[in-house]
Amino acid sequence: MITTWEPTAAGVLRLPSGRLVRGRGLRRPLPAGPEPDFALYLLGKEPPAVSWEARWVRWPDFRLPSDRAAATEALREAWERAASERVEVACGGGVGRTGTALACLAVLDGVASGEAVAYVREHYAPRAVETPWQRRFVARFTP
């Protein structure tokens, strides 16, 4: 059974394929509504346990993932699962690391890597992907 996000829910990004992924900041309360089926947490330290399946990628604030291969693998898993599950991508504030990851998901979904940051800024958050090195990470991300 396919269970995805409500397209108009807060933080939900619709990828060109129609996949829906929710981005959010973990410093804010969990939004009302259904919980994720799977979450990808992008933090410098291990996140607290949650009642849904989650994967942690060590990714310090304003930086890049500590292990780029592991991050790429986790992003591919999130993209694949978003076809039929409620997938959440989150960091502390929900803008820099989350925006970078969402832009990489957009690349996996067929958006050109040079256009992915603009896509996420238009459809998710205007300040998404905060640093020059995060923008470069997206530009060099290959599916």
Coordinates of C-alpha atoms in Angstrom, one line a residue:
M1 CA 0.0 0.0 0.0
I2 CA 1.3 3.4 -1.0
T3 CA 1.4 5.9 1.9
T4 CA 2.9 9.3 1.0
W5 CA 2.5 12.8 2.3
E6 CA -0.4 15.2 1.6
P7 CA 1.0 17.4 -1.1
T8 CA 0.0 20.6 0.6
A9 CA 1.4 19.7 4.0
A10 CA 4.1 22.0 5.5
G11 CA 7.6 21.2 4.3
V12 CA 6.5 18.8 1.6
L13 CA 8.5 19.0 -1.7
R14 CA 7.0 17.5 -4.8
L15 CA 9.8 16.1 -7.1
P16 CA 9.2 16.2 -10.9
S17 CA 8.3 12.4 -10.8
G18 CA 5.5 13.2 -8.3
R19 CA 7.4 11.7 -5.4
L20 CA 6.7 13.7 -2.2
V21 CA 9.4 14.2 0.5
R22 CA 9.0 16.2 3.7
G23 CA 11.9 18.4 4.8
R24 CA 11.9 19.9 8.3
G25 CA 14.0 21.3 11.1
L26 CA 14.4 19.0 14.1
R27 CA 14.5 22.0 16.5
R28 CA 10.8 22.6 15.7
P29 CA 8.0 20.4 17.0
L30 CA 6.9 17.4 14.9
P31 CA 4.2 18.6 12.5
A32 CA 0.6 17.5 13.0
G33 CA -0.5 14.6 10.9
P34 CA 1.0 11.3 10.0
E35 CA 4.5 10.3 11.1
P36 CA 7.2 9.4 8.6
D37 CA 7.6 5.8 7.5
F38 CA 11.3 6.5 7.0
A39 CA 13.5 9.5 8.0
L40 CA 17.0 10.6 7.0
Y41 CA 18.6 12.7 9.7
L42 CA 21.5 14.9 8.8
L43 CA 23.3 15.9 12.0
G44 CA 26.7 16.2 13.5
K45 CA 25.8 13.8 16.3
E46 CA 23.5 10.9 16.5
P47 CA 19.8 11.9 16.8
P48 CA 17.4 10.7 19.5
A49 CA 15.5 7.5 18.8
V50 CA 12.2 7.8 17.1
S51 CA 9.3 5.3 16.6
W52 CA 9.7 5.1 12.8
E53 CA 12.6 3.7 10.8
A54 CA 15.4 6.3 10.5
R55 CA 18.9 6.5 9.1
W56 CA 21.6 9.0 10.4
V57 CA 24.2 10.6 8.2
R58 CA 26.9 12.4 10.1
W59 CA 26.7 15.9 8.6
P60 CA 27.9 18.8 10.8
D61 CA 26.0 22.1 10.6
F62 CA 27.0 24.4 7.7
R63 CA 29.3 21.6 6.4
L64 CA 29.2 18.6 4.1
P65 CA 28.6 14.9 5.0
S66 CA 31.6 13.3 6.8
D67 CA 31.3 10.2 4.5
R68 CA 30.1 11.3 1.0
A69 CA 29.6 7.7 -0.2
A70 CA 27.4 6.8 2.8
A71 CA 25.5 10.0 2.3
T72 CA 24.9 9.2 -1.4
E73 CA 23.7 5.7 -0.5
A74 CA 21.3 7.1 2.1
L75 CA 20.0 9.7 -0.4
R76 CA 19.4 7.0 -3.0
E77 CA 17.5 4.9 -0.3
A78 CA 15.3 8.0 0.6
W79 CA 14.6 8.7 -3.0
E80 CA 13.6 5.1 -3.8
R81 CA 11.4 4.8 -0.7
A82 CA 9.6 8.1 -1.4
A83 CA 7.9 6.4 -4.3
S84 CA 5.6 4.5 -1.9
E85 CA 6.4 5.7 1.7
R86 CA 6.3 8.9 3.7
V87 CA 10.0 10.0 3.7
E88 CA 11.3 12.8 5.8
V89 CA 14.7 14.5 5.5
A90 CA 15.7 16.7 8.4
C91 CA 18.5 18.6 10.0
G92 CA 18.6 21.0 12.9
G93 CA 17.1 24.0 11.1
G94 CA 15.6 22.3 8.0
V95 CA 17.3 24.7 5.5
G96 CA 21.0 24.1 4.8
R97 CA 21.7 20.4 5.1
T98 CA 18.0 19.5 4.4
G99 CA 17.9 21.7 1.4
T100 CA 21.2 20.2 0.1
A101 CA 19.8 16.7 0.5
L102 CA 16.5 17.7 -1.2
A103 CA 18.4 19.2 -4.1
C104 CA 20.4 15.9 -4.4
L105 CA 17.0 14.0 -4.4
A106 CA 15.9 16.3 -7.2
V107 CA 19.0 15.3 -9.2
L108 CA 18.2 11.7 -8.6
D109 CA 14.7 12.5 -9.8
G110 CA 16.0 13.9 -13.1
V111 CA 16.6 17.6 -12.4
A112 CA 19.9 18.8 -13.9
S113 CA 22.5 19.2 -11.1
G114 CA 23.0 22.8 -12.1
E115 CA 19.3 23.6 -11.7
A116 CA 18.6 21.5 -8.5
V117 CA 19.3 24.3 -6.0
A118 CA 17.0 26.7 -7.8
Y119 CA 14.3 24.0 -7.9
V120 CA 14.5 23.4 -4.2
R121 CA 14.6 27.1 -3.4
E122 CA 11.5 27.6 -5.5
H123 CA 9.5 24.6 -4.3
Y124 CA 10.7 24.1 -0.7
A125 CA 12.5 27.1 0.9
P126 CA 14.0 30.3 -0.6
R127 CA 17.1 30.0 1.6
A128 CA 17.7 26.2 1.1
V129 CA 21.3 25.1 0.5
E130 CA 23.1 27.8 2.6
T131 CA 26.8 27.6 1.8
P132 CA 28.9 27.7 -1.4
W133 CA 30.3 24.3 -0.6
Q134 CA 26.8 22.9 -0.2
R135 CA 25.9 24.3 -3.6
R136 CA 29.1 22.8 -5.1
F137 CA 28.1 19.4 -3.5
V138 CA 24.8 19.5 -5.4
A139 CA 26.4 20.7 -8.6
R140 CA 28.9 17.7 -8.5
F141 CA 26.3 15.2 -7.3
T142 CA 25.8 12.4 -9.8
P143 CA 22.9 10.0 -9.9

